[in-house]
């Protein structure tokens, strides 16, 4: 956060791109004025009047990304609170205390609450350590255990905060059948990118019915975001990363809030970064459970046969990993993900990477 | 009890250094008194009538024996050999020097204590049932939640300059011993539909000059959403609470002026945006904190029968049931006849710390009635414990009785006071002993405040005294019918005010009329409800 000397506060607040807000501003009433503004100056009539802190935090939460400036009767001892509430600059009435302002910014090395400076609050720091240790401990216990035991343990331990992400693709039925048997009410997320093959959607519905899954949740891109970013529906052609972000990463991040564990269908034999997969994996935010990590293609096949599971209708046409139609082509069974984003470096869609806060994508089951 | 990890320890020590710098800046003149005032208040430092006063936080009233020893050390080294336990489950020192305070805070930090936010217009120490974790009627232990609230509210970037002070109380038991109805936010732990524990949320209660009973905002808030919900309430209050008039700045006034429905709606709206966001408490953190508050082990030793009448009387009043077999909770009365309610000498604190180590799993609680509690004592040890307590003047058998008087510091210390409180408490206590009314009256609450700020909680006393200033004279108003715990109620003024002496006799008369008119095991409130205020009024104003 930058501290301005008082003499500089002459920077005009009347410039069209700057909005000056009194402490009693009601954001709901001025939403139109805020749109497009580059900087908002929030006035503090007295340093004891803390409304500006909540105003700033609210503006940030509602997505204001411009500059926030605290103006008025403020004291150096408030530097850190201002920064944490979301301010970028402060223009205090009283000048000549730069040293105290700067010292106050670094008076504390950690915080208890999440705030707009996006530092990690104490509870998250602690939970992250605990979660990482838990993944290690679970791996020690379950490294060589059968898939079903891994899955049952995960569903039990993370009851109420575990979900599955499924593409209802070529291999999905094997893992889903196991989940349906243990806990059919487990939330199963399906990312409807609106670019799926019709066969996938039909197959999804048939499989859900056949297995008796009772908690399937269809996730779609936010309407407004889609209209803004992909008006012509051709974003995938121009920028597949942006398209995946719009249609997969962000909807999933929203849906996953409140979930601490995610079941995946990734297997070591898929190759690439998946070759070292363990049954439990902490990605910095969530525990990923990979019960099928050690399965081979033949293991999957055996389950399909044993349970007489229906195959995805496109498998016999040579598709082994099935995603959106613009980005999927047939591939050889030896290298299943070759058929995805053919002709690009891309091999993963981004939902596997941990997101800094709140959202985390998971791979497909 | 909770133990600091490195994060907690670092923060408290950094806070000491910050305050050391602020005191230096004040002395150097970089900070004006007006600027320094809120900063020192948020570190527990008041300017009183005669000197600075330091209020040290005892988070939710829980102390270890080592912490109590440190409090004794501070009393001995920096004060006049005693400390005063407050109705907010804190301790106050009335005579420290400002220059010593950073050093005192540094020493407190070495035993995981601080004075953060014990005053000022910020979120104060969360209070709870002094029998938490021990009470036989507990639904769920409130202490982990108090600790989570403590951490969330400490140095909060948004809620450090609120319109006014803000107090949260949590109860985990069926019987509300935390007075959640008269707090800015009152939380009750309840079991939800599927058996999960969550919170029933009340807001807008308070004492002071406009006492109000809180309204219920919600029947159930899930555990992980607690901080998001509290943030929503605080944010609505911080933005909309009045700042033009300090007497109208508490949340109770906002709730009343907006109306309970509109206020609730505003909170729900804010909560809807915050829910499932970064304020969601990780399950791991809930488990980590809860693991510090495991129930003690049962004690199977047989209990010898005692025929000692002093012990039996003490046991009847000061020993409470415990949820674990073979254990009891013991109230250590700080209300010996004719003494200052809530005062404890350094010697008493040290001795009690030793007793806690010997008989009470090294734990002590502070109650809002200004007593101390040894929460986990073996039934088999009660007689031995009683004998030692008696020798320390800490075995007065009056927990919950009329002579267990609550009193604010009043005009003897407080610069806001209209009238003295402590001398009245002392006089009433003496008269109750002389007249022998204490025992027959049974459970009865008497509370005294030296001004309308109501630190002595007089509004919620069965019999309350309030000091007012009438043309330079100390005058006392007498109220009857208040209730703090459970179905909170505010007492009603009985009639014209009294001088100090006649106020003492008026209280005695009310107690006497009650003992004469009660039938069976009626409580004061039940008798009052049955016969009305007139018989009391007539007797009090007879002469
Ligand atoms: S896989 Fe292709 S179509 Fe599907 S979301 Fe990604 S870029 Fe868009
Ligand atoms: S009630 Fe009044 S006199 Fe008593 S301590 Fe509070 S402010 Fe002081």
Short mmCIF file of N, CA and C in Angstrom, two decimals, chain B residues 437 509-519 527 530-531 539:
data_model
loop_
_atom_site.label_atom_id
_atom_site.label_comp_id
_atom_site.label_asym_id
_atom_site.label_seq_id
_atom_site.Cartn_x
_atom_site.Cartn_y
_atom_site.Cartn_z
N UNK B 437 -30.88 -13.44 56.62
CA UNK B 437 -31.82 -13.60 55.50
C UNK B 437 -31.22 -14.37 54.33
N UNK B 509 -35.24 -4.97 52.81
CA UNK B 509 -36.70 -5.10 52.95
C UNK B 509 -37.28 -5.97 51.83
N UNK B 510 -36.82 -5.75 50.61
CA UNK B 510 -37.32 -6.56 49.49
C UNK B 510 -37.00 -8.04 49.75
N UNK B 511 -35.78 -8.31 50.20
CA UNK B 511 -35.41 -9.70 50.48
C UNK B 511 -36.32 -10.27 51.58
N UNK B 512 -36.56 -9.45 52.60
CA UNK B 512 -37.37 -9.93 53.72
C UNK B 512 -38.80 -10.23 53.27
N UNK B 513 -39.40 -9.29 52.52
CA UNK B 513 -40.78 -9.52 52.04
C UNK B 513 -40.84 -10.80 51.23
N UNK B 514 -39.83 -11.01 50.40
CA UNK B 514 -39.79 -12.23 49.60
C UNK B 514 -39.79 -13.47 50.48
N UNK B 515 -38.93 -13.48 51.51
CA UNK B 515 -38.86 -14.68 52.35
C UNK B 515 -40.17 -14.89 53.10
N UNK B 516 -40.87 -13.80 53.40
CA UNK B 516 -42.15 -13.95 54.12
C UNK B 516 -43.27 -14.42 53.21
N UNK B 517 -43.24 -13.95 51.95
CA UNK B 517 -44.38 -14.22 51.06
C UNK B 517 -44.21 -15.43 50.16
N UNK B 518 -42.97 -15.92 50.00
CA UNK B 518 -42.79 -17.03 49.05
C UNK B 518 -43.48 -18.28 49.58
N UNK B 519 -43.98 -19.11 48.69
CA UNK B 519 -44.54 -20.39 49.10
C UNK B 519 -43.68 -21.49 48.50
N UNK B 527 -42.44 -15.56 42.86
CA UNK B 527 -43.22 -14.86 43.90
C UNK B 527 -43.66 -13.49 43.40
N UNK B 530 -46.47 -13.74 41.10
CA UNK B 530 -47.72 -14.12 41.74
C UNK B 530 -48.34 -12.95 42.53
N UNK B 531 -47.50 -12.28 43.32
CA UNK B 531 -48.09 -11.25 44.19
C UNK B 531 -47.93 -9.84 43.63
N UNK B 539 -43.88 -2.14 51.49
CA UNK B 539 -42.95 -2.36 52.60
C UNK B 539 -41.75 -1.41 52.51
#
